[in-house]
Short mmCIF file of C-alpha atoms (C1' of nucleotides) in Angstrom, two decimals:
data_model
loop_
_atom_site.label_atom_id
_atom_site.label_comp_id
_atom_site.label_asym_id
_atom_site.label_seq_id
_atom_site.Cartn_x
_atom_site.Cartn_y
_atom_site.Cartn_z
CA UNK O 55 28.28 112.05 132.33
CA UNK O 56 25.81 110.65 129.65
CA UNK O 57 24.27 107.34 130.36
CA UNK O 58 25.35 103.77 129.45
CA UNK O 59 23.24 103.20 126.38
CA UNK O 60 25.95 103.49 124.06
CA UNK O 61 29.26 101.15 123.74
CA UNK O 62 32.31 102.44 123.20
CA UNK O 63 33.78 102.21 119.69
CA UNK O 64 36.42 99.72 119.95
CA UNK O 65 39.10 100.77 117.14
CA UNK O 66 41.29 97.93 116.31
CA UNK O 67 45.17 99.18 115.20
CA UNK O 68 45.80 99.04 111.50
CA UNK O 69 48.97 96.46 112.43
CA UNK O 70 46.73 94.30 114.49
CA UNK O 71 44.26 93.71 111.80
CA UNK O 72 47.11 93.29 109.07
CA UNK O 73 48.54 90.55 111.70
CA UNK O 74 44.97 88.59 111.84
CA UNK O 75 44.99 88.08 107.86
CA UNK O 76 48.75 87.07 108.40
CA UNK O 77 47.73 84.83 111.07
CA UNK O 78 45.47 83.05 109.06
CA UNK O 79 47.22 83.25 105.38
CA UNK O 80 50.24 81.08 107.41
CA UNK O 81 47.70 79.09 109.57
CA UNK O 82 46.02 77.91 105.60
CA UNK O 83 49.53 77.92 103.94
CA UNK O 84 48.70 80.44 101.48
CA UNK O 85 51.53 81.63 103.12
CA UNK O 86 53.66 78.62 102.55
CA UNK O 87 56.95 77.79 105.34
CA UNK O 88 60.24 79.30 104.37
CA UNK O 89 58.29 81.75 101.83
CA UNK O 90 59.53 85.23 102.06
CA UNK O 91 57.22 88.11 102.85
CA UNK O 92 57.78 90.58 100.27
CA UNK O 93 57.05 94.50 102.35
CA UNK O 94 56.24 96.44 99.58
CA UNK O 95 53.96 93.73 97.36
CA UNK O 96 52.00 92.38 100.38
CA UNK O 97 51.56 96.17 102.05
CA UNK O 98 50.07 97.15 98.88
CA UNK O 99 47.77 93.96 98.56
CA UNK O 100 46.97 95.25 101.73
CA UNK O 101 45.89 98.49 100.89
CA UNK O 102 48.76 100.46 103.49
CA UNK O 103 52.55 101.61 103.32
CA UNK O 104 55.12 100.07 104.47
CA UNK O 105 55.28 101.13 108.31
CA UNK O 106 52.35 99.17 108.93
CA UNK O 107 53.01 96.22 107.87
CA UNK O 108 56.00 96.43 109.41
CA UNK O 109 54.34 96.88 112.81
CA UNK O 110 51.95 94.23 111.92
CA UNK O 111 55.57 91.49 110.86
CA UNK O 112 57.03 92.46 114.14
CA UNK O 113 54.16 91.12 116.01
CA UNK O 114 53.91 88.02 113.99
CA UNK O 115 57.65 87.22 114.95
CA UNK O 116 57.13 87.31 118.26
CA UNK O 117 54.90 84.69 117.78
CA UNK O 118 57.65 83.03 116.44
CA UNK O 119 55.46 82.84 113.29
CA UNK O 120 57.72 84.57 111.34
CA UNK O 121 61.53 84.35 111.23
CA UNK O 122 63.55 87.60 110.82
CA UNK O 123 67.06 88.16 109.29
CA UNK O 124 67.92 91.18 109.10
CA UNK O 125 68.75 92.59 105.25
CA UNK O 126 67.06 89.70 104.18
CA UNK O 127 63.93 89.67 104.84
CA UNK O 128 60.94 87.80 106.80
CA UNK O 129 60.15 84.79 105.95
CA UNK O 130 57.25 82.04 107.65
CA UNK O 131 58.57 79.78 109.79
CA UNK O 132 60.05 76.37 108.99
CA UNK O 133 58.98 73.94 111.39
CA UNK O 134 61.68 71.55 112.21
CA UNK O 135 60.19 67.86 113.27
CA UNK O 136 62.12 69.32 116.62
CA UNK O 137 59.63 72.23 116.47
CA UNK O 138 56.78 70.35 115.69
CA UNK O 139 57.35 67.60 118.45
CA UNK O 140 57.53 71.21 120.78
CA UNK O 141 54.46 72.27 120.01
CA UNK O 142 53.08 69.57 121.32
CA UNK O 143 54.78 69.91 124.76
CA UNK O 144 53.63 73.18 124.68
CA UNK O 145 50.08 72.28 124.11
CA UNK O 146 50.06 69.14 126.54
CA UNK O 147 51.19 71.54 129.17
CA UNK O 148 48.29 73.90 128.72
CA UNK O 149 45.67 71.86 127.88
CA UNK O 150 46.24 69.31 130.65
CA UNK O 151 45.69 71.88 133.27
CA UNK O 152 42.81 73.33 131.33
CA UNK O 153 41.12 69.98 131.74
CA UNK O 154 41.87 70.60 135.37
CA UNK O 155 40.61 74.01 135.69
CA UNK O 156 37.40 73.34 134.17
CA UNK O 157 36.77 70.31 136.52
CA UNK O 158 38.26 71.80 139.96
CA UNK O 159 37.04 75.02 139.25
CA UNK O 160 34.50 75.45 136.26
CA UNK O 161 31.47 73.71 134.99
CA UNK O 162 32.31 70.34 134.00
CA UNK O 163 29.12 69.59 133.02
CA UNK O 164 28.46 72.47 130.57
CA UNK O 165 31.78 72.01 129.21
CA UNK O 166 31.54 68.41 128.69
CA UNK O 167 28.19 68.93 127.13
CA UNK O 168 29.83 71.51 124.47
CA UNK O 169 32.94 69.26 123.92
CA UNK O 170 30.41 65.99 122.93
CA UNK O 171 29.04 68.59 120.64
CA UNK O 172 32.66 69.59 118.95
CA UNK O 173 33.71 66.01 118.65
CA UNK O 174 30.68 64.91 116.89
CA UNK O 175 31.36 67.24 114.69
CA UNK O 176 34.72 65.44 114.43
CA UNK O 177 33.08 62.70 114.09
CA UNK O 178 31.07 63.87 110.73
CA UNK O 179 34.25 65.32 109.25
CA UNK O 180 35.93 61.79 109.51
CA UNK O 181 32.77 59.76 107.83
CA UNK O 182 32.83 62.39 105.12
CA UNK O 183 36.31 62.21 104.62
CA UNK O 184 36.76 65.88 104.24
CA UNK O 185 39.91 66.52 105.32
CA UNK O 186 39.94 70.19 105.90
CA UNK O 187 36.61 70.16 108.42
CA UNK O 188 38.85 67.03 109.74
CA UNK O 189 41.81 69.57 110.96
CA UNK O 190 39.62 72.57 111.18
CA UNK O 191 37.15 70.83 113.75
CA UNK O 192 40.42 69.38 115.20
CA UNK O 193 41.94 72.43 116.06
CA UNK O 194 38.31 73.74 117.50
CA UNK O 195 37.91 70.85 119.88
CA UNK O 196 41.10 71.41 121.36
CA UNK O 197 40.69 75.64 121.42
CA UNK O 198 36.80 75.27 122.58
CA UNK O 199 38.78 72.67 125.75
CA UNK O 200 41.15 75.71 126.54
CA UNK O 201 38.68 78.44 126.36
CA UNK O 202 36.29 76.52 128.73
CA UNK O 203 39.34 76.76 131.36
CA UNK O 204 38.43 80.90 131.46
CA UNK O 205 42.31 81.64 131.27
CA UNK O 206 43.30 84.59 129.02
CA UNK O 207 46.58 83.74 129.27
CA UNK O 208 45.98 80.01 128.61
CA UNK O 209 43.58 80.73 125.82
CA UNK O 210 46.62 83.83 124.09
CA UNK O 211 49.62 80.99 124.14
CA UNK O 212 47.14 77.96 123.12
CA UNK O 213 46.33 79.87 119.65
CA UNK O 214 49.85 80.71 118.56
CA UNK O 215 50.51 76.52 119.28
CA UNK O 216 47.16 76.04 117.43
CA UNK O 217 48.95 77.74 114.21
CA UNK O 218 51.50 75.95 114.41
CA UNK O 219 49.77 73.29 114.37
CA UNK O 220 47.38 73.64 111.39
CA UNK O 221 50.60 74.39 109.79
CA UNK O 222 52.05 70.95 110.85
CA UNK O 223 49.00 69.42 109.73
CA UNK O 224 49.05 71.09 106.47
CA UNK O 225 52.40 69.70 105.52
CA UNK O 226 51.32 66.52 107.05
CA UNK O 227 48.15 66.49 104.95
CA UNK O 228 50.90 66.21 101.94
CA UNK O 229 52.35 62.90 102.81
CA UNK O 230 49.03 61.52 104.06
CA UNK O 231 50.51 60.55 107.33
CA UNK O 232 47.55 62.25 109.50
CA UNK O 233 46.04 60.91 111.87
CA UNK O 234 42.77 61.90 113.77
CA UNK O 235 41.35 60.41 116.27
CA UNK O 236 37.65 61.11 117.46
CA UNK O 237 36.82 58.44 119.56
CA UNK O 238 39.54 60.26 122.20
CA UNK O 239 38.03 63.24 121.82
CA UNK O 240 34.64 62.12 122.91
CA UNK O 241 36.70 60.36 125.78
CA UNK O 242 38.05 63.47 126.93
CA UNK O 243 34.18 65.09 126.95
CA UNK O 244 33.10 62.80 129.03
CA UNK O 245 36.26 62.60 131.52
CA UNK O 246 35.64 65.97 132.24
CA UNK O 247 31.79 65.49 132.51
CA UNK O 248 32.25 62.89 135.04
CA UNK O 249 34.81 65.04 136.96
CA UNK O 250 37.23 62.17 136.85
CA UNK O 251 40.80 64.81 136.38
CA UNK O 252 42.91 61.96 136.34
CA UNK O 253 41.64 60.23 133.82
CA UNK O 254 41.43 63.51 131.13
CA UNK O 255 44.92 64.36 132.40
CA UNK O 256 45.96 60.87 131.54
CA UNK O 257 43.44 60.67 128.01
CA UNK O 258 45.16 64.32 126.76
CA UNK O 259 48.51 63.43 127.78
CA UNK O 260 48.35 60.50 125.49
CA UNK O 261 46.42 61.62 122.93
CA UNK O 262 48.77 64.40 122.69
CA UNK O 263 52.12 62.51 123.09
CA UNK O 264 53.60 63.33 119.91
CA UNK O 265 55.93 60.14 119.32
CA UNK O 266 52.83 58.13 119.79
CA UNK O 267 51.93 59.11 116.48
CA UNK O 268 54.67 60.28 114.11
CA UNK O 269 56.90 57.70 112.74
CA UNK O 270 59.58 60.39 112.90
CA UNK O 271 60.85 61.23 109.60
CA UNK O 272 64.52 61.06 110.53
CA UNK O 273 66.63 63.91 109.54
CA UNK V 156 81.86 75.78 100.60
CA UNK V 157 83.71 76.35 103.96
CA UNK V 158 84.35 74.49 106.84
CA UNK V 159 82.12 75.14 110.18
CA UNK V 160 84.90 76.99 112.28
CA UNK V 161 82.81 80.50 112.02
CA UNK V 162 80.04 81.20 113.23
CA UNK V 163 77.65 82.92 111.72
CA UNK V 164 77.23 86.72 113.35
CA UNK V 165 74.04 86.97 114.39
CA UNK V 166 72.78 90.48 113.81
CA UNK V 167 69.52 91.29 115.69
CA UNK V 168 67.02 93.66 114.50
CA UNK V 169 67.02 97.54 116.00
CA UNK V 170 63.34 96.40 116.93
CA UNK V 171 64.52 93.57 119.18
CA UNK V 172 66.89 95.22 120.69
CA UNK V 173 64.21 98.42 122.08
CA UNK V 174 62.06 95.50 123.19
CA UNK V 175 64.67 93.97 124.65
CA UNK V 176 65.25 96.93 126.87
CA UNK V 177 61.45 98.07 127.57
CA UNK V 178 60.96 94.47 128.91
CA UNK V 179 63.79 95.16 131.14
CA UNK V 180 62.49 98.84 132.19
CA UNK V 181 58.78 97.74 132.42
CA UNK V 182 59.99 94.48 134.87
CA UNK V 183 62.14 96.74 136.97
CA UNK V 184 59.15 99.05 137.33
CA UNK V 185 60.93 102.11 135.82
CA UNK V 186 57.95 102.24 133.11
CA UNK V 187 55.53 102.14 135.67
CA UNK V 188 52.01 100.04 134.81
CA UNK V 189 49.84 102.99 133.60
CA UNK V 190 52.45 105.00 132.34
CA UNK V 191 52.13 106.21 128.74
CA UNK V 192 55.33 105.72 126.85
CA UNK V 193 55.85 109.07 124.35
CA UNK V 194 56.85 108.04 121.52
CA UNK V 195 59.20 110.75 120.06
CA UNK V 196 60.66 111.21 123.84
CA UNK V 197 61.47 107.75 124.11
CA UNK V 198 62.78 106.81 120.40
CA UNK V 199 65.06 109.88 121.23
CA UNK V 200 66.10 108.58 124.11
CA UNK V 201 67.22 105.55 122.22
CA UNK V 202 68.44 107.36 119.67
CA UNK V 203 66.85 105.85 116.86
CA UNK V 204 63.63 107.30 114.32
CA UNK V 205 59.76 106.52 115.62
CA UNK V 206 59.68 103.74 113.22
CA UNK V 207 62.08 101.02 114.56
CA UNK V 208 60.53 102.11 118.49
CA UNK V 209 57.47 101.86 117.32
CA UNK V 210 57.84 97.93 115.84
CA UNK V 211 59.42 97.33 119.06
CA UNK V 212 56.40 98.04 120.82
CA UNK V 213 54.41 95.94 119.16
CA UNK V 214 56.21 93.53 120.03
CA UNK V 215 55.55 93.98 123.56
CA UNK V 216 52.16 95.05 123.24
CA UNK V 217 51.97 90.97 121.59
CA UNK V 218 53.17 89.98 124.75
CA UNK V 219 50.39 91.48 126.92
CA UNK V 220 53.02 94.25 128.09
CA UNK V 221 51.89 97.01 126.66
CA UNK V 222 48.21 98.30 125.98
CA UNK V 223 47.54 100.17 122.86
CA UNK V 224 44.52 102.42 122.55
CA UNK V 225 44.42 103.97 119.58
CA UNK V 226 45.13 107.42 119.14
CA UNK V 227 45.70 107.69 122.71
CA UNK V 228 48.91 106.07 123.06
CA UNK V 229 50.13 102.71 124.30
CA UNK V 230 50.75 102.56 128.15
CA UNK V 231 52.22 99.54 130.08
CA UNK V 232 49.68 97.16 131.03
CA UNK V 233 48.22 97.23 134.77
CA UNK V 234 47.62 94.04 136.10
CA UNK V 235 44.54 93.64 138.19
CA UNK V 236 44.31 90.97 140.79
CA UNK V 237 42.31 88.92 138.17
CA UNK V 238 45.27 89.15 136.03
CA UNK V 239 48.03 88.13 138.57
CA UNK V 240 45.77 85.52 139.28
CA UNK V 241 45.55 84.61 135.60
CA UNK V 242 49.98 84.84 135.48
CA UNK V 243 50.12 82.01 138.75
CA UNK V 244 47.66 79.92 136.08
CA UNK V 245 49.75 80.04 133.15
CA UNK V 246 52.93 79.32 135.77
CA UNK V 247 51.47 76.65 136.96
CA UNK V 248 50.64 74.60 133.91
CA UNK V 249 54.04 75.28 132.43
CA UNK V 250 56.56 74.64 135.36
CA UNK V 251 54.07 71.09 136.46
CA UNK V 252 54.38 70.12 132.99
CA UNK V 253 58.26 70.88 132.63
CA UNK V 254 59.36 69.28 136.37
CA UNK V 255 57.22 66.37 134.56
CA UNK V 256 59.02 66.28 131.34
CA UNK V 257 62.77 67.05 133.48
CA UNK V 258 61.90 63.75 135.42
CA UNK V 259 60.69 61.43 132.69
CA UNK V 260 62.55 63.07 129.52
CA UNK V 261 65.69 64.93 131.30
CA UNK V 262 68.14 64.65 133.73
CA UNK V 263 66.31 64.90 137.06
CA UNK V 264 69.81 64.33 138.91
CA UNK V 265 71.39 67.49 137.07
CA UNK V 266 68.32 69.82 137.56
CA UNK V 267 67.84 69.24 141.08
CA UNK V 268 71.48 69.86 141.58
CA UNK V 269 70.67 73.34 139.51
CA UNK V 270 67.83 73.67 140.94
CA UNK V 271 68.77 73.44 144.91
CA UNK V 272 71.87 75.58 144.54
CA UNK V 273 69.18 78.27 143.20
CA UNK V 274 67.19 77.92 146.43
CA UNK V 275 70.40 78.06 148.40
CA UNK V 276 70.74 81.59 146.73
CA UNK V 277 67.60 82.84 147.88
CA UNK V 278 67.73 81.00 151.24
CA UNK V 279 70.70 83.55 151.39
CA UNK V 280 68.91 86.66 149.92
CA UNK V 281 66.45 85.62 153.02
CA UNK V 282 68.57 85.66 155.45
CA UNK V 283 69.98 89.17 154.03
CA UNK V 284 66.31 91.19 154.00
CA UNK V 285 67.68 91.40 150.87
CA UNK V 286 64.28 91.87 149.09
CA UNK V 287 65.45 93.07 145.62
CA UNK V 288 67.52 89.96 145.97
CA UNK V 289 65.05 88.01 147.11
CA UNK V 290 62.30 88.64 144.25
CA UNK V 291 65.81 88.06 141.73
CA UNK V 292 66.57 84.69 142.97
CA UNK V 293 62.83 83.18 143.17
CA UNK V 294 62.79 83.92 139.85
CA UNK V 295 65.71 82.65 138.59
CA UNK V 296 64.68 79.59 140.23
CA UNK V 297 61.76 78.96 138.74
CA UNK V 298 63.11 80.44 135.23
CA UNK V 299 65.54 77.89 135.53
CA UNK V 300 63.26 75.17 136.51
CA UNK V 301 61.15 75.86 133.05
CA UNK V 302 64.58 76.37 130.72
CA UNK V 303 66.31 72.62 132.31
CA UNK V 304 62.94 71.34 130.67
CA UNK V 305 64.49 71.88 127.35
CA UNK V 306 61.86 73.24 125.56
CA UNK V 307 62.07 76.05 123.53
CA UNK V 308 58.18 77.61 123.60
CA UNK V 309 57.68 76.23 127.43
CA UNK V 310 60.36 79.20 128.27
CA UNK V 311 59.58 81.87 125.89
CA UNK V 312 55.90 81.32 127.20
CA UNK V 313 57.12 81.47 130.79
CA UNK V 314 59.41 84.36 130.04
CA UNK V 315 56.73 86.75 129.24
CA UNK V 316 54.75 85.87 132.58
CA UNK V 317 57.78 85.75 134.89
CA UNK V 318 57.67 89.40 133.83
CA UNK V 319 54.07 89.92 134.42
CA UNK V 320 55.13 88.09 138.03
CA UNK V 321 58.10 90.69 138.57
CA UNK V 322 55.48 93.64 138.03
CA UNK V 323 52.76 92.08 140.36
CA UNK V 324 55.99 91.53 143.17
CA UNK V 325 56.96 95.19 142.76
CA UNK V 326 53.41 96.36 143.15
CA UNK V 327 53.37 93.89 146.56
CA UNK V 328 56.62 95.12 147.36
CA UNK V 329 55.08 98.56 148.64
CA UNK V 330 52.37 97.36 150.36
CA UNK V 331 54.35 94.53 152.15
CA UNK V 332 52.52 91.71 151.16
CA UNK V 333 55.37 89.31 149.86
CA UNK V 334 55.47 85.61 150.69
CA UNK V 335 58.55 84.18 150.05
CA UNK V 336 59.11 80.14 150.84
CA UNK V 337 62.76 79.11 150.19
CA UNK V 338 62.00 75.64 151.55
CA UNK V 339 59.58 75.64 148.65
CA UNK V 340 61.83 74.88 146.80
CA UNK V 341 64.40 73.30 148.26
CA UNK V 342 61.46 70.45 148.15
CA UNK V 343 60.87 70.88 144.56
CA UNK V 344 64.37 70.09 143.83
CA UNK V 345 64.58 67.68 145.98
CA UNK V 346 61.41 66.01 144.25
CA UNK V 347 62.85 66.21 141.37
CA UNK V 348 66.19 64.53 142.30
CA UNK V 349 64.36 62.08 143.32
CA UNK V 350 62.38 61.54 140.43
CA UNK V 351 59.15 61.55 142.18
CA UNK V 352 56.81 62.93 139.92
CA UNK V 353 53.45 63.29 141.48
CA UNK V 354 55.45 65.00 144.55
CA UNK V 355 57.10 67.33 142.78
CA UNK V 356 53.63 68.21 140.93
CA UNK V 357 51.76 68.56 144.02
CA UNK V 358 54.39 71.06 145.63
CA UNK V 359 54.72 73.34 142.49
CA UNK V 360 50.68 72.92 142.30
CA UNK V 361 50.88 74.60 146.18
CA UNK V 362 53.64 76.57 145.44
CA UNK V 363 51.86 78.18 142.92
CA UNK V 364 48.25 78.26 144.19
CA UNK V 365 47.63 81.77 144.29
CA UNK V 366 44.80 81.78 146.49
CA UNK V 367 46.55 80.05 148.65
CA UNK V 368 49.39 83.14 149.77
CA UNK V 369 47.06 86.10 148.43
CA UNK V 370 44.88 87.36 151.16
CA UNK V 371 42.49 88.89 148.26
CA UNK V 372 42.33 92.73 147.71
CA UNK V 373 38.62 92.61 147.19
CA UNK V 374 37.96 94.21 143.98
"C1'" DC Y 169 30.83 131.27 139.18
"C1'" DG Y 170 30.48 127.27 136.34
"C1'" DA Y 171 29.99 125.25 131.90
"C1'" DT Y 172 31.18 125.29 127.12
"C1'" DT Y 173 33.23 126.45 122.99
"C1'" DG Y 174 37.20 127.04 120.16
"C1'" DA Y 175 41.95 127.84 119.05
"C1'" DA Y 176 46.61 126.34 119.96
"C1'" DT Y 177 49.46 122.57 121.10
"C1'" DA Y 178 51.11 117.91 121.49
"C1'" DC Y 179 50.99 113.46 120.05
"C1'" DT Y 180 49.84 109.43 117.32
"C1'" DG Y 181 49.06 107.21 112.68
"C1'" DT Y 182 50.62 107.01 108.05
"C1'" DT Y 183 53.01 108.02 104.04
"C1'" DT Y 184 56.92 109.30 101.50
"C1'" DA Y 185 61.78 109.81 100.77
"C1'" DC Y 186 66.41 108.43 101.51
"C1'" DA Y 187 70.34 105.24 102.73
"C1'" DA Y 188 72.42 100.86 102.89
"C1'" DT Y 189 72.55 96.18 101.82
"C1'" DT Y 190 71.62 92.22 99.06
"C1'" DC Y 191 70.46 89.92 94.87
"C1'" DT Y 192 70.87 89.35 89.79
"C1'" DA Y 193 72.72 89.25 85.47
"C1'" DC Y 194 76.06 90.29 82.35
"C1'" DG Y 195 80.81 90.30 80.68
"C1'" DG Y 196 85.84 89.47 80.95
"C1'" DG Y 197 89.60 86.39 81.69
"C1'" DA Y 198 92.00 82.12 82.71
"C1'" DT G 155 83.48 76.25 80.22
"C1'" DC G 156 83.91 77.99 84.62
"C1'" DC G 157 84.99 81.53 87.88
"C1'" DC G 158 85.12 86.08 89.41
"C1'" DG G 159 84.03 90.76 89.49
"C1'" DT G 160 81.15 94.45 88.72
"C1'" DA G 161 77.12 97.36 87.50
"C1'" DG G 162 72.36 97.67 87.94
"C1'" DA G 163 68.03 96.55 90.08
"C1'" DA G 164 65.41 95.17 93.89
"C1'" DT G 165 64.62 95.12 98.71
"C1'" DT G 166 65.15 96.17 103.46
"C1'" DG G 167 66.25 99.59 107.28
"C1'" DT G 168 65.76 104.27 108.81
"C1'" DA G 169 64.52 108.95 108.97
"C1'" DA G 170 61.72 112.76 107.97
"C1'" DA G 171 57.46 114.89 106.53
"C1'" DC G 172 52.56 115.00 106.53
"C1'" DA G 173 47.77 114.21 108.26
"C1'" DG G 174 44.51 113.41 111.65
"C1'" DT G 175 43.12 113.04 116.45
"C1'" DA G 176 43.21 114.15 121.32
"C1'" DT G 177 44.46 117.36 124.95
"C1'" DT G 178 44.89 121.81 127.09
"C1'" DC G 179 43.64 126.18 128.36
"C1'" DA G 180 41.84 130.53 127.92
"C1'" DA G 181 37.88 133.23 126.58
"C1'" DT G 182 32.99 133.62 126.34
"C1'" DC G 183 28.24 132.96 127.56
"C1'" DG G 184 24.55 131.72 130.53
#
DNA sequence: CGATTGAATACTGTTTACAATTCTACGGGA
DNA sequence: TCCCGTAGAATTGTAAACAGTATTCAATCG
């Protein structure tokens, strides 16, 4: 057996790297809600046949990022105010017990120390008024908080909510009605620095209690 | 434009369907974790072309069922203690977070009622040595727990690591090792019922505490 | 006798071809 | 003008063919 200088060559699949640039064409709108994916025109932007792809769509809608009628087509995911106030149950479930984890069972301290560090960068996006680092540091506080927690699981369902999510913010960012707010963020740090789980659970439960901050546009 | 008296027939895709059924052999152990799933044996078997099986598996290999290595094959994931470890995680923050949202949001009367005539059906499989029956109805009951929460991406979350749980119970179920606790839940339900939040959290947060019914199989 | 090389085999990854369905646009008729 | 109905095009769903990689096993060499 030869010695362990050498790493392994780790060969992503052709459909998982299609479904990364899918991931992230929805995530930035390019690939805008309700717009049909077109197999043959995107396959050949991206440089494969058809199977592929295909591989790479399937994955995708069991995400739920893509919506699948059959005959018809695949088309990105409307989400419904209904949807968008689920996310948000989804992601105050798992990021209220990654709060938890990290203090009952991590490194509070460290992790506090990084999360300061994300939410000043918040904090810059908001003075600028640049409204993309605004959602894109957004979505990184919140990620960074769930990766600290050192679930895999955790961490795989948070990013599929976290799409969703920069794709509620991106229709949001239409009609102006965002809202961002940094000071909570830096609360949050510092709950968690001081150990104090009741009070993050309480700070993320609010600051992600969807109805606290959408005047719901009736439908 | 017609009247709403039809409803509309909802064709699934040949993809879905596969996945549907590999979920159901991979849970039931008769894809054993490890086991490399042929591709032209299988798609045979389901009498459909390599293409449509092969989406399907993607689909499952999304999910954290399957493992693809490329060229190789894909083979159905083996879950090392870490990982059950990391499945009683994810359980945890979902089912705290829906008994939460079924007491403040839902109708905590209604679930429990739901809820304890579940745990009567595994007090039963109990007292049967019914184990098959037993490893059914606990999770059933906390399935239905997470679906009476009403929230569409807190179950399909769940779903995927109730099956992850069903593998990890089948492995335990030849060495012995199972812990059921029908009273368990007869107290969650009952916490419920009662609307008693923080009780109901602390019992599924024992409940689920893996440590806590896992004499470790030192790695 | 053990290790190694190489051919044959089996299997996966991808492309291409075919079948079936849906969409589109044009034309006829009331 | 409006409403069908139909022919053609476009698109999806499926199967088959092709290409490349890994595995197996026997033969060869040290």
């Amino acid at each position: 057996m030869s010695e362990n200088r050498v790493q392994m060559v780790v060969q992503e699949s052709t459909p998982t790297l299609i479904a990364r640039q899918l991931r992230r064409l929805i995530g930035q709108g390019q690939l805008a809600p309700g717009e049909r994916l077109n197999e043959v025109e995107l396959s050949q932007d991206f440089g494969v046949s058809r199977g592929p792809f295909r591989e790479a769509v399937q994955r995708l809608t069991q995400q739920g990022l893509l919506v699948s009628i059959r005959n018809k087509g695949v088309f990105v995911v409307e989400l419904t105010p209904e949807d968008v106030r689920d996310v948000y149950i989804g992601r105050t479930a798992l990021e209220r017990y990654a709060a938890e984890l990290i203090i009952e069972r991590g490194s509070p301290a460290e992790a506090g120390e990084k999360l300061l560090e994300a939410a000043d960068e918040m904090e810059l996006a908001g003075k600028q008024d640049d409204l993309d680092a605004l959602v894109e540091s957004d979505i990184t506080f919140h990620s960074l908080l769930v990766s600290l927690a050192n679930s895999p699981r955790l961490r795989q369902m948070h990013s599929t909510l976290m799409i969703e999510t920069r794709m509620s913010m991106t229709l949001e960012a239409q009609s102006g009605t965002q809202i961002f707010r940094a000071e909570d963020h830096r609360d949050i740090a510092r709950a968690i620095s001081d150990k104090d789980r009741s009070r993050a659970d309480q700070l993320l439960a609010e600051h992600l209690d969807y109805s606290d901050f959408m005047i719901d546009s009736a439908s």
